[in-house]
Tab-separated table of C-alpha atoms in Angstrom:
chain	number	residue	atom	x	y	z
A	315	MET	CA	35.518	-9.527	23.393
A	316	THR	CA	34.692	-7.897	20.119
A	317	SER	CA	35.811	-5.111	17.778
A	318	LYS	CA	34.191	-1.811	16.799
A	319	THR	CA	31.180	-2.030	14.512
A	320	THR	CA	30.601	0.489	11.734
A	321	TYR	CA	27.403	1.855	10.206
A	322	ARG	CA	26.964	4.168	7.225
A	323	HIS	CA	24.421	6.952	6.926
A	324	THR	CA	23.676	9.330	4.059
A	325	VAL	CA	22.326	12.734	5.110
A	326	GLN	CA	18.693	13.084	3.950
A	327	ILE	CA	16.871	16.300	3.053
A	328	SER	CA	14.647	16.046	6.157
A	329	GLU	CA	17.805	16.130	8.294
A	330	ILE	CA	19.210	19.445	7.031
A	331	ASP	CA	18.384	23.053	7.907
A	332	PHE	CA	18.622	26.278	5.913
A	333	SER	CA	22.439	26.016	6.022
A	334	LEU	CA	21.995	22.828	3.924
A	335	ARG	CA	23.968	20.855	6.556
A	336	ALA	CA	22.656	18.131	8.870
A	337	THR	CA	21.275	19.648	12.075
A	338	ILE	CA	22.935	18.969	15.441
A	339	VAL	CA	19.738	17.129	16.432
A	340	SER	CA	19.974	14.868	13.357
A	341	MET	CA	23.555	13.972	14.279
A	342	ILE	CA	22.482	13.009	17.810
A	343	GLY	CA	19.663	11.040	16.199
A	344	TYR	CA	22.136	8.946	14.182
A	345	ILE	CA	24.036	8.114	17.354
A	346	LEU	CA	20.927	7.057	19.264
A	347	ASP	CA	19.588	4.955	16.374
A	348	ILE	CA	22.949	3.231	15.959
A	349	ALA	CA	23.166	2.595	19.713
A	350	GLY	CA	19.826	0.805	19.488
A	351	ALA	CA	20.553	-1.110	16.297
A	352	ASP	CA	23.998	-2.215	17.500
A	353	ALA	CA	22.684	-3.420	20.858
A	354	ASP	CA	19.961	-5.394	19.075
A	355	LYS	CA	22.456	-6.878	16.629
A	356	LYS	CA	24.562	-8.097	19.545
A	357	GLY	CA	21.691	-9.583	21.510
A	358	PHE	CA	21.193	-7.021	24.282
A	359	GLY	CA	18.951	-4.507	22.550
A	360	ILE	CA	15.331	-3.554	23.136
A	361	LYS	CA	14.143	-6.402	20.915
A	362	LYS	CA	15.334	-8.908	23.532
A	363	LEU	CA	14.843	-6.665	26.591
A	364	GLY	CA	11.285	-5.757	25.619
A	365	SER	CA	10.205	-9.393	25.933
A	366	GLU	CA	11.717	-9.354	29.422
A	367	ASN	CA	10.016	-6.092	30.434
A	368	ARG	CA	13.345	-4.240	30.482
A	369	SER	CA	14.704	-1.396	28.366
A	370	TRP	CA	17.671	0.934	27.923
A	371	VAL	CA	17.547	4.611	28.864
A	372	ILE	CA	20.293	7.103	28.146
A	373	SER	CA	21.785	8.869	31.159
A	374	ARG	CA	24.575	11.131	29.874
A	375	MET	CA	26.245	12.121	26.628
A	376	ALA	CA	29.421	14.014	25.726
A	377	LEU	CA	29.834	14.896	22.058
A	378	ASP	CA	32.479	16.684	20.018
A	379	LEU	CA	31.020	17.741	16.684
A	380	TYR	CA	33.865	18.798	14.427
A	381	ARG	CA	31.616	19.726	11.555
A	382	LEU	CA	28.077	19.100	10.273
A	383	PRO	CA	27.981	17.033	7.069
A	384	ASN	CA	26.222	18.347	3.960
A	385	ARG	CA	23.078	16.864	2.376
A	386	TYR	CA	23.754	13.524	0.694
A	387	GLU	CA	27.181	13.202	2.303
A	388	THR	CA	27.755	9.701	3.620
A	389	VAL	CA	29.327	9.333	7.046
A	390	GLU	CA	30.717	6.153	8.534
A	391	ILE	CA	30.027	5.813	12.255
A	392	ALA	CA	31.945	3.377	14.455
A	393	THR	CA	30.552	2.282	17.834
A	394	TRP	CA	31.770	0.139	20.704
A	395	VAL	CA	30.888	-0.605	24.335
A	396	ASN	CA	34.040	-0.546	26.443
A	397	ASP	CA	32.891	-0.504	30.041
A	398	TYR	CA	30.048	-1.152	32.435
A	399	GLY	CA	29.510	-0.918	36.162
A	400	ARG	CA	26.563	-1.549	38.447
A	401	LEU	CA	24.361	1.252	37.049
A	402	LEU	CA	25.831	2.506	33.785
A	403	THR	CA	27.417	1.165	30.630
A	404	THR	CA	29.548	3.237	28.273
A	405	ARG	CA	28.999	3.255	24.514
A	406	ASN	CA	31.399	5.202	22.316
A	407	PHE	CA	31.160	6.633	18.815
A	408	THR	CA	33.428	8.158	16.218
A	409	ALA	CA	32.375	9.212	12.725
A	410	ALA	CA	34.343	10.113	9.624
A	411	ASP	CA	33.490	11.475	6.207
A	412	GLU	CA	34.393	9.850	2.895
A	413	ASN	CA	37.867	11.399	3.033
A	414	GLY	CA	38.455	9.765	6.415
A	415	SER	CA	38.323	13.099	8.277
A	416	SER	CA	36.672	13.129	11.708
A	417	ILE	CA	33.104	14.390	11.919
A	418	LEU	CA	32.381	13.599	15.562
A	419	ALA	CA	33.402	11.693	18.688
A	420	ALA	CA	30.973	10.815	21.475
A	421	VAL	CA	30.701	8.981	24.781
A	422	THR	CA	27.253	7.911	26.005
A	423	GLN	CA	26.250	6.273	29.276
A	424	TRP	CA	23.144	4.110	29.581
A	425	ALA	CA	21.133	2.465	32.350
A	426	MET	CA	18.909	-0.592	31.989
A	427	ILE	CA	15.509	-0.161	33.633
A	428	ASP	CA	12.725	-2.473	34.709
A	429	LEU	CA	9.693	-1.258	32.742
A	430	SER	CA	7.291	-1.929	35.629
A	431	THR	CA	9.197	-0.206	38.425
A	432	ARG	CA	11.060	2.228	36.044
A	433	ARG	CA	14.079	1.567	38.314
A	434	PRO	CA	17.602	0.712	37.091
A	435	LEU	CA	18.855	-2.878	37.104
A	436	ASP	CA	22.316	-4.080	38.130
A	437	LEU	CA	24.280	-4.401	34.887
A	438	ARG	CA	26.882	-6.686	36.449
A	439	TYR	CA	24.450	-9.539	35.948
A	440	VAL	CA	23.788	-8.942	32.250
A	441	ASP	CA	25.813	-11.788	30.720
A	442	GLU	CA	25.657	-10.576	27.118
A	443	TYR	CA	28.242	-7.909	27.894
A	444	ASN	CA	31.095	-10.223	28.661
A	445	ARG	CA	31.467	-11.211	25.057
A	446	HIS	CA	30.683	-7.812	23.512
A	447	LEU	CA	33.039	-5.468	25.320
A	448	CYS	CA	35.622	-3.843	23.077
A	449	ILE	CA	38.744	-2.809	24.979
A	450	GLU	CA	39.366	0.435	23.119
A	451	GLN	CA	39.453	3.641	25.132
A	452	THR	CA	36.755	6.309	24.929
A	453	PRO	CA	37.519	8.863	22.168
A	454	ILE	CA	36.881	11.936	24.393
A	455	ASN	CA	36.399	12.532	28.127
A	456	ASN	CA	33.420	10.970	29.885
A	457	PRO	CA	30.260	13.111	30.225
A	458	ILE	CA	30.202	15.457	33.222
A	459	LYS	CA	27.495	16.620	35.637
A	460	ILE	CA	25.840	19.911	34.596
A	461	ALA	CA	24.827	22.421	37.292
A	462	ALA	CA	21.539	24.354	37.508
A	463	ILE	CA	21.137	27.433	35.308
A	464	ASN	CA	19.503	30.878	35.471
A	465	SER	CA	17.159	30.873	32.490
A	466	GLN	CA	17.105	33.992	30.310
A	467	GLU	CA	14.720	32.570	27.722
A	468	THR	CA	12.118	29.826	28.070
A	469	ILE	CA	9.860	27.793	25.799
A	470	VAL	CA	6.801	25.957	27.118
A	471	HIS	CA	5.785	22.727	25.394
A	472	LYS	CA	2.990	20.264	26.138
A	473	ILE	CA	4.079	16.670	25.460
A	474	THR	CA	2.173	15.102	22.563
A	475	TYR	CA	2.144	11.768	20.723
A	476	SER	CA	4.960	12.853	18.380
A	477	ASP	CA	7.238	13.473	21.370
A	478	ILE	CA	7.077	9.977	22.852
A	479	ASP	CA	9.065	6.933	21.832
A	480	PHE	CA	8.895	3.148	21.999
A	481	ASN	CA	9.530	3.359	25.775
A	482	ARG	CA	6.338	5.471	26.164
A	483	HIS	CA	8.366	8.358	27.536
A	484	VAL	CA	9.658	11.460	25.791
A	485	ASN	CA	12.181	10.702	23.035
A	486	SER	CA	15.635	11.924	24.125
A	487	LEU	CA	16.019	13.776	20.839
A	488	ARG	CA	12.932	15.844	21.614
A	489	TYR	CA	14.525	17.287	24.738
A	490	PHE	CA	17.471	18.347	22.717
A	491	MET	CA	15.266	19.807	19.957
A	492	LEU	CA	13.352	21.806	22.559
A	493	MET	CA	16.579	23.170	24.072
A	494	ILE	CA	18.076	24.082	20.674
A	495	ASP	CA	14.846	25.949	19.905
A	496	THR	CA	15.450	28.347	22.809
A	497	LEU	CA	18.633	29.609	21.096
A	498	PRO	CA	18.856	32.739	18.938
A	499	ILE	CA	18.509	31.218	15.437
A	500	GLU	CA	21.767	32.847	14.301
A	501	PHE	CA	23.664	30.397	16.533
A	502	LEU	CA	22.535	27.568	14.264
A	503	SER	CA	24.307	29.080	11.252
A	504	ASN	CA	27.600	28.612	13.114
A	505	THR	CA	30.105	26.399	11.308
A	506	ASN	CA	32.606	26.084	14.151
A	507	PRO	CA	33.094	22.859	16.114
A	508	VAL	CA	30.929	22.429	19.200
A	509	HIS	CA	31.271	20.420	22.395
A	510	ILE	CA	27.968	19.176	23.804
A	511	GLU	CA	27.139	17.677	27.194
A	512	VAL	CA	23.716	16.249	28.078
A	513	ASN	CA	22.416	14.900	31.413
A	514	PHE	CA	19.129	13.000	31.218
A	515	LEU	CA	17.816	13.138	34.786
A	516	HIS	CA	14.166	12.065	34.838
A	517	GLU	CA	11.604	10.663	32.442
A	518	ALA	CA	8.837	12.905	31.142
A	519	GLN	CA	5.457	11.459	30.219
A	520	TYR	CA	2.698	12.011	27.671
A	521	GLY	CA	0.420	14.910	28.656
A	522	ASP	CA	2.921	16.651	30.930
A	523	THR	CA	4.064	20.203	30.145
A	524	LEU	CA	7.762	20.992	29.828
A	525	THR	CA	9.560	24.313	30.210
A	526	ALA	CA	12.927	24.619	28.456
A	527	GLY	CA	15.223	27.350	29.769
A	528	TYR	CA	18.368	28.833	28.247
A	529	GLU	CA	21.293	30.844	29.643
A	530	GLN	CA	24.362	32.130	27.771
A	531	ARG	CA	27.644	32.153	29.754
A	532	GLY	CA	30.522	33.317	27.558
A	533	THR	CA	30.970	30.778	24.777
A	534	LYS	CA	28.660	28.279	26.475
A	535	SER	CA	24.920	27.926	25.955
A	536	LEU	CA	23.333	26.192	28.957
A	537	PHE	CA	19.933	24.518	28.928
A	538	GLU	CA	17.523	23.028	31.458
A	539	ILE	CA	14.128	21.365	31.011
A	540	LYS	CA	11.661	21.063	33.886
A	541	ASN	CA	8.262	19.394	34.074
A	542	SER	CA	5.186	21.098	35.494
A	543	SER	CA	6.085	19.973	39.054
A	544	GLY	CA	9.452	21.720	38.744
A	545	THR	CA	11.453	18.478	38.514
A	546	VAL	CA	14.520	18.850	36.302
A	547	ILE	CA	14.169	16.419	33.377
A	548	CYS	CA	17.288	17.251	31.427
A	549	ARG	CA	20.275	19.621	31.387
A	550	ALA	CA	22.683	20.296	28.547
A	551	SER	CA	25.434	22.618	27.380
A	552	ILE	CA	26.793	23.563	23.975
A	553	GLU	CA	30.235	25.139	23.865
A	554	TRP	CA	30.791	27.067	20.630
A	555	LYS	CA	34.446	26.705	19.770
A	556	ALA	CA	36.487	29.664	18.583
A	557	GLU	CA	37.467	28.528	15.133
A	558	THR	CA	37.363	25.666	12.708
A	559	THR	CA	39.727	24.243	10.168
A	560	TRP	CA	36.652	22.908	8.363
A	561	LYS	CA	35.125	24.667	5.420
A	562	ASN	CA	31.816	23.716	3.833
B	937	MET	CA	11.673	8.507	-20.869
B	938	THR	CA	12.819	6.476	-17.935
B	939	SER	CA	11.740	3.650	-15.625
B	940	LYS	CA	10.786	3.607	-11.940
B	941	THR	CA	13.643	4.057	-9.463
B	942	THR	CA	13.760	2.106	-6.203
B	943	TYR	CA	15.162	3.017	-2.800
B	944	ARG	CA	15.488	0.861	0.305
B	945	HIS	CA	14.941	1.991	3.873
B	946	THR	CA	15.285	0.106	7.154
B	947	VAL	CA	12.994	1.317	9.948
B	948	GLN	CA	15.081	2.924	12.729
B	949	ILE	CA	14.246	3.077	16.440
B	950	SER	CA	13.679	6.850	16.274
B	951	GLU	CA	10.941	6.222	13.691
B	952	ILE	CA	8.752	3.905	15.772
B	953	ASP	CA	6.178	4.596	18.477
B	954	PHE	CA	4.988	2.555	21.459
B	955	SER	CA	3.357	0.058	19.059
B	956	LEU	CA	6.924	-0.705	17.858
B	957	ARG	CA	5.874	0.116	14.282
B	958	ALA	CA	7.024	3.056	12.134
B	959	THR	CA	4.802	6.090	12.730
B	960	ILE	CA	2.591	7.471	9.952
B	961	VAL	CA	4.745	10.616	10.041
B	962	SER	CA	7.924	8.551	9.507
B	963	MET	CA	6.366	6.902	6.463
B	964	ILE	CA	5.515	10.290	4.966
B	965	GLY	CA	9.078	11.335	5.800
B	966	TYR	CA	10.506	8.484	3.696
B	967	ILE	CA	8.393	9.583	0.738
B	968	LEU	CA	9.462	13.211	0.992
B	969	ASP	CA	13.149	12.328	1.393
B	970	ILE	CA	13.016	9.991	-1.598
B	971	ALA	CA	11.209	12.620	-3.679
B	972	GLY	CA	14.096	14.994	-2.965
B	973	ALA	CA	16.885	12.461	-3.481
B	974	ASP	CA	15.366	11.120	-6.709
B	975	ALA	CA	14.880	14.600	-8.187
B	976	ASP	CA	18.499	15.446	-7.348
B	977	LYS	CA	19.751	12.192	-8.843
B	978	LYS	CA	17.954	13.021	-12.083
B	979	GLY	CA	19.168	16.594	-12.310
B	980	PHE	CA	16.080	18.558	-11.305
B	981	GLY	CA	16.395	18.508	-7.516
B	982	ILE	CA	17.063	21.267	-5.016
B	983	LYS	CA	20.824	20.869	-5.491
B	984	LYS	CA	20.498	22.296	-9.024
B	985	LEU	CA	17.459	24.506	-8.357
B	986	GLY	CA	19.047	26.097	-5.285
B	987	SER	CA	21.832	27.570	-7.407
B	988	GLU	CA	19.129	29.049	-9.658
B	989	ASN	CA	17.124	30.488	-6.735
B	990	ARG	CA	14.280	27.992	-7.318
B	991	SER	CA	12.931	25.157	-5.197
B	992	TRP	CA	10.221	22.493	-5.040
B	993	VAL	CA	7.240	22.757	-2.699
B	994	ILE	CA	4.678	20.025	-2.192
B	995	SER	CA	1.084	20.943	-2.978
B	996	ARG	CA	-1.031	17.806	-2.413
B	997	MET	CA	-0.626	14.196	-1.346
B	998	ALA	CA	-2.884	11.119	-1.442
B	999	LEU	CA	-1.576	8.089	0.438
B	1000	ASP	CA	-2.849	4.574	1.033
B	1001	LEU	CA	-1.004	3.024	3.970
B	1002	TYR	CA	-1.749	-0.688	4.009
B	1003	ARG	CA	0.300	-1.345	7.100
B	1004	LEU	CA	3.064	0.234	9.184
B	1005	PRO	CA	6.335	-1.727	9.041
B	1006	ASN	CA	8.022	-2.926	12.234
B	1007	ARG	CA	11.378	-1.725	13.582
B	1008	TYR	CA	14.307	-2.940	11.471
B	1009	GLU	CA	12.024	-4.075	8.664
B	1010	THR	CA	13.396	-3.053	5.279
B	1011	VAL	CA	10.981	-1.603	2.748
B	1012	GLU	CA	11.650	-1.039	-0.929
B	1013	ILE	CA	10.107	2.147	-2.258
B	1014	ALA	CA	9.622	2.754	-5.999
B	1015	THR	CA	9.091	6.277	-7.336
B	1016	TRP	CA	8.368	7.802	-10.736
B	1017	VAL	CA	7.209	11.119	-12.225
B	1018	ASN	CA	4.526	10.482	-14.823
B	1019	ASP	CA	2.977	13.854	-15.569
B	1020	TYR	CA	3.372	17.601	-15.388
B	1021	GLY	CA	1.359	20.617	-16.409
B	1022	ARG	CA	1.850	24.336	-16.075
B	1023	LEU	CA	1.731	24.461	-12.284
B	1024	LEU	CA	2.051	20.940	-10.902
B	1025	THR	CA	4.030	17.777	-11.498
B	1026	THR	CA	2.969	14.342	-10.271
B	1027	ARG	CA	5.356	12.011	-8.446
B	1028	ASN	CA	4.153	8.522	-7.522
B	1029	PHE	CA	5.284	5.981	-4.961
B	1030	THR	CA	4.682	2.361	-4.108
B	1031	ALA	CA	6.429	0.413	-1.344
B	1032	ALA	CA	6.655	-3.272	-0.578
B	1033	ASP	CA	8.076	-5.328	2.259
B	1034	GLU	CA	10.654	-8.098	1.922
B	1035	ASN	CA	7.907	-10.587	0.998
B	1036	GLY	CA	6.828	-8.337	-1.865
B	1037	SER	CA	3.556	-7.355	-0.135
B	1038	SER	CA	2.363	-3.776	-0.555
B	1039	ILE	CA	3.022	-1.356	2.286
B	1040	LEU	CA	1.827	1.860	0.664
B	1041	ALA	CA	0.869	3.662	-2.542
B	1042	ALA	CA	0.999	7.440	-2.931
B	1043	VAL	CA	0.509	10.259	-5.405
B	1044	THR	CA	2.130	13.631	-4.707
B	1045	GLN	CA	1.860	16.896	-6.623
B	1046	TRP	CA	4.592	19.529	-6.541
B	1047	ALA	CA	5.066	23.114	-7.677
B	1048	MET	CA	8.377	24.795	-8.460
B	1049	ILE	CA	8.731	28.224	-6.885
B	1050	ASP	CA	10.983	31.210	-7.403
B	1051	LEU	CA	12.682	31.694	-4.015
B	1052	SER	CA	12.602	35.499	-4.280
B	1053	THR	CA	8.969	35.976	-5.244
B	1054	ARG	CA	7.778	32.664	-3.621
B	1055	ARG	CA	5.544	32.325	-6.712
B	1056	PRO	CA	5.196	29.173	-8.841
B	1057	LEU	CA	7.062	28.816	-12.140
B	1058	ASP	CA	5.716	27.360	-15.381
B	1059	LEU	CA	6.844	23.725	-15.416
B	1060	ARG	CA	6.343	23.372	-19.169
B	1061	TYR	CA	9.702	25.073	-19.632
B	1062	VAL	CA	11.691	22.774	-17.332
B	1063	ASP	CA	13.564	20.686	-19.907
B	1064	GLU	CA	14.857	18.023	-17.493
B	1065	TYR	CA	11.402	16.457	-17.363
B	1066	ASN	CA	11.236	15.407	-20.960
B	1067	ARG	CA	13.769	12.673	-20.452
B	1068	HIS	CA	12.683	11.650	-16.941
B	1069	LEU	CA	8.967	11.032	-17.307
B	1070	CYS	CA	7.947	7.429	-16.738
B	1071	ILE	CA	4.727	6.515	-18.531
B	1072	GLU	CA	3.275	4.312	-15.808
B	1073	GLN	CA	-0.090	5.263	-14.374
B	1074	THR	CA	-0.552	6.604	-10.835
B	1075	PRO	CA	-1.077	3.754	-8.306
B	1076	ILE	CA	-4.137	5.375	-6.635
B	1077	ASN	CA	-6.434	8.296	-7.432
B	1078	ASN	CA	-4.993	11.796	-7.566
B	1079	PRO	CA	-5.199	13.913	-4.378
B	1080	ILE	CA	-8.460	15.774	-3.848
B	1081	LYS	CA	-9.380	19.189	-2.467
B	1082	ILE	CA	-10.276	19.111	1.259
B	1083	ALA	CA	-13.044	21.411	2.554
B	1084	ALA	CA	-12.970	23.532	5.718
B	1085	ILE	CA	-13.624	21.790	9.060
B	1086	ASN	CA	-15.314	22.552	12.390
B	1087	SER	CA	-12.535	22.019	14.910
B	1088	GLN	CA	-13.415	20.052	18.055
B	1089	GLU	CA	-9.872	20.036	19.429
B	1090	THR	CA	-7.006	22.442	18.816
B	1091	ILE	CA	-3.294	22.624	19.547
B	1092	VAL	CA	-1.368	25.911	19.426
B	1093	HIS	CA	2.277	25.803	18.391
B	1094	LYS	CA	4.830	28.582	17.909
B	1095	ILE	CA	7.162	27.822	14.979
B	1096	THR	CA	10.738	27.277	16.104
B	1097	TYR	CA	14.072	26.436	14.448
B	1098	SER	CA	13.370	22.680	14.581
B	1099	ASP	CA	10.196	23.190	12.521
B	1100	ILE	CA	11.804	24.842	9.502
B	1101	ASP	CA	13.563	23.171	6.587
B	1102	PHE	CA	16.115	23.916	3.893
B	1103	ASN	CA	13.531	26.187	2.181
B	1104	ARG	CA	13.334	28.359	5.349
B	1105	HIS	CA	9.653	27.561	5.723
B	1106	VAL	CA	7.953	24.988	7.928
B	1107	ASN	CA	8.867	21.393	7.045
B	1108	SER	CA	5.823	19.640	5.522
B	1109	LEU	CA	6.261	16.778	7.979
B	1110	ARG	CA	5.829	19.164	10.889
B	1111	TYR	CA	2.330	20.117	9.774
B	1112	PHE	CA	1.400	16.504	9.674
B	1113	MET	CA	2.978	15.830	13.078
B	1114	LEU	CA	1.024	18.725	14.568
B	1115	MET	CA	-2.256	17.423	13.103
B	1116	ILE	CA	-1.619	13.847	14.269
B	1117	ASP	CA	-0.975	15.230	17.755
B	1118	THR	CA	-4.537	16.570	17.972
B	1119	LEU	CA	-5.899	12.980	17.759
B	1120	PRO	CA	-6.901	10.867	20.747
B	1121	ILE	CA	-3.721	8.799	21.268
B	1122	GLU	CA	-5.698	5.533	21.046
B	1123	PHE	CA	-6.159	6.186	17.311
B	1124	LEU	CA	-2.433	5.714	16.819
B	1125	SER	CA	-2.565	2.138	18.105
B	1126	ASN	CA	-4.826	1.300	15.135
B	1127	THR	CA	-3.422	-1.401	12.846
B	1128	ASN	CA	-5.990	-1.034	10.044
B	1129	PRO	CA	-5.124	0.496	6.671
B	1130	VAL	CA	-5.588	4.253	6.360
B	1131	HIS	CA	-6.192	6.581	3.456
B	1132	ILE	CA	-4.623	10.015	3.859
B	1133	GLU	CA	-5.139	13.221	1.897
B	1134	VAL	CA	-3.102	16.387	2.464
B	1135	ASN	CA	-3.464	19.854	0.882
B	1136	PHE	CA	-0.552	22.218	1.482
B	1137	LEU	CA	-2.063	25.667	0.883
B	1138	HIS	CA	0.319	28.323	2.158
B	1139	GLU	CA	3.812	28.544	3.577
B	1140	ALA	CA	4.300	29.186	7.284
B	1141	GLN	CA	7.361	31.037	8.524
B	1142	TYR	CA	9.702	31.021	11.509
B	1143	GLY	CA	8.241	32.889	14.487
B	1144	ASP	CA	4.592	32.569	13.413
B	1145	THR	CA	2.094	30.724	15.637
B	1146	LEU	CA	0.032	27.867	14.230
B	1147	THR	CA	-3.278	26.473	15.434
B	1148	ALA	CA	-4.045	22.873	14.441
B	1149	GLY	CA	-7.702	21.862	14.595
B	1150	TYR	CA	-9.307	18.435	14.477
B	1151	GLU	CA	-12.822	17.156	13.707
B	1152	GLN	CA	-14.043	13.534	13.642
B	1153	ARG	CA	-16.707	12.726	10.992
B	1154	GLY	CA	-17.567	9.037	11.064
B	1155	THR	CA	-14.456	7.068	10.116
B	1156	LYS	CA	-12.660	10.210	8.942
B	1157	SER	CA	-10.410	12.444	11.016
B	1158	LEU	CA	-10.197	15.915	9.466
B	1159	PHE	CA	-7.475	18.451	10.209
B	1160	GLU	CA	-6.772	22.108	9.491
B	1161	ILE	CA	-3.831	24.338	10.397
B	1162	LYS	CA	-4.124	28.117	10.426
B	1163	ASN	CA	-1.522	30.794	11.086
B	1164	SER	CA	-2.058	33.685	13.497
B	1165	SER	CA	-3.733	35.783	10.759
B	1166	GLY	CA	-6.305	33.020	10.225
B	1167	THR	CA	-4.883	31.939	6.830
B	1168	VAL	CA	-5.306	28.212	6.254
B	1169	ILE	CA	-1.825	26.695	5.869
B	1170	CYS	CA	-2.720	23.052	5.480
B	1171	ARG	CA	-5.696	20.662	5.504
B	1172	ALA	CA	-5.646	16.882	5.778
B	1173	SER	CA	-7.844	13.848	6.351
B	1174	ILE	CA	-7.178	10.349	7.620
B	1175	GLU	CA	-9.770	7.702	6.859
B	1176	TRP	CA	-9.500	4.741	9.220
B	1177	LYS	CA	-10.449	1.659	7.212
B	1178	ALA	CA	-12.722	-0.979	8.673
B	1179	GLU	CA	-10.462	-3.981	8.668
B	1180	THR	CA	-7.089	-5.248	7.654
B	1181	THR	CA	-5.732	-8.486	6.349
B	1182	TRP	CA	-2.389	-7.487	7.858
B	1183	LYS	CA	-1.227	-8.757	11.201
B	1184	ASN	CA	1.829	-7.491	13.009
């Protein structure tokens, strides 16, 4: 049993866009980096797993982004693991600005894979969890399954060195970057809250070619990435909320 | 007159590659972020310039990378501005690990542009410099001019939202990422020191298509990026040194 752990991050210039606010991709990047650092700190991160030929891969994410922080703003991000089953463990996040106002809330689900077989392991036998669970409920609903889409716009991208991560597969952030890039750029000037769902379905490898598709359904932008064999690698949705109480 | 300023950075998981060390691109990213943060801290950064419709753009960089730090290693980066002329100002960097051993040394040259005309301004009339120059010599030789190359390999990339920065032009890091991606991937497993030179020649804009070319000449990898009109946007070289005293 443990409590939430907090991390602080100051928004850097490389993380902002022309609106001078952190990009959505940067915010997801903070979450993924903190997930990794926190797992390592508690003894079940890739530092330990790597020596045992195991690693973590993210399966699903649900994220409420209430606002995007400005350059040089410092956000405090809390994280905790509150559940695990046979295949997936749940890591939660909340973040607040220096006034204590909420910036985001997120629920992520992860699988542990054997790096030789690339197959998931049974988490019920990973002892480190017993002493690191934090019995605090998830801050928003669990991630949901996203259905297939009818792409209106597509981007084709060949996977290069800069796309792959320590696991030798495509960095999860890159999928999201590719999907965001299919959007009309005006959408990214939006200052309203967004709700994001991501399903990571298959790994993509160096040298493969990805096609990212986009469909707009009302207030929801839907995304799907396929590899050159037509296998769906990743699906996501961004729901653009109607209004915000936040002002930048 | 002032002294060097230091910043600390801990290598995050998103910044490493399959060698479990920070990527070359991440290291350049630290330098660029610190350049921006330090200029803002001292009153001549984009925070002030933005309100005056001016901004900084990088012109040239020379970088000695003695080794790439490992994940979670903390590096301390010192920076100082020691010179400026009509068109360019010189910002220097050195970085050391927690044992005090050198990680890198760099010299960067920057121009200040008017955001309406996109033309450079005369730096001799920017008062803030007088009190922020640090009379310490540059740690390595100034950046040099890089000649045209004969591309053996090319990558074509259409500029998307994720490529552009706060200045609404392509993020300098993206050019470097694109060039690195033309290399045989085995080069990126290299643990020897490298010497890097970059010339940023023209801005590239959202929607344009870039072609990155690569030529190997002995121990030097040479790179060139052109836009769809054939204008050279950026040239760079990486010299792979023969041996290293560093072991990871």
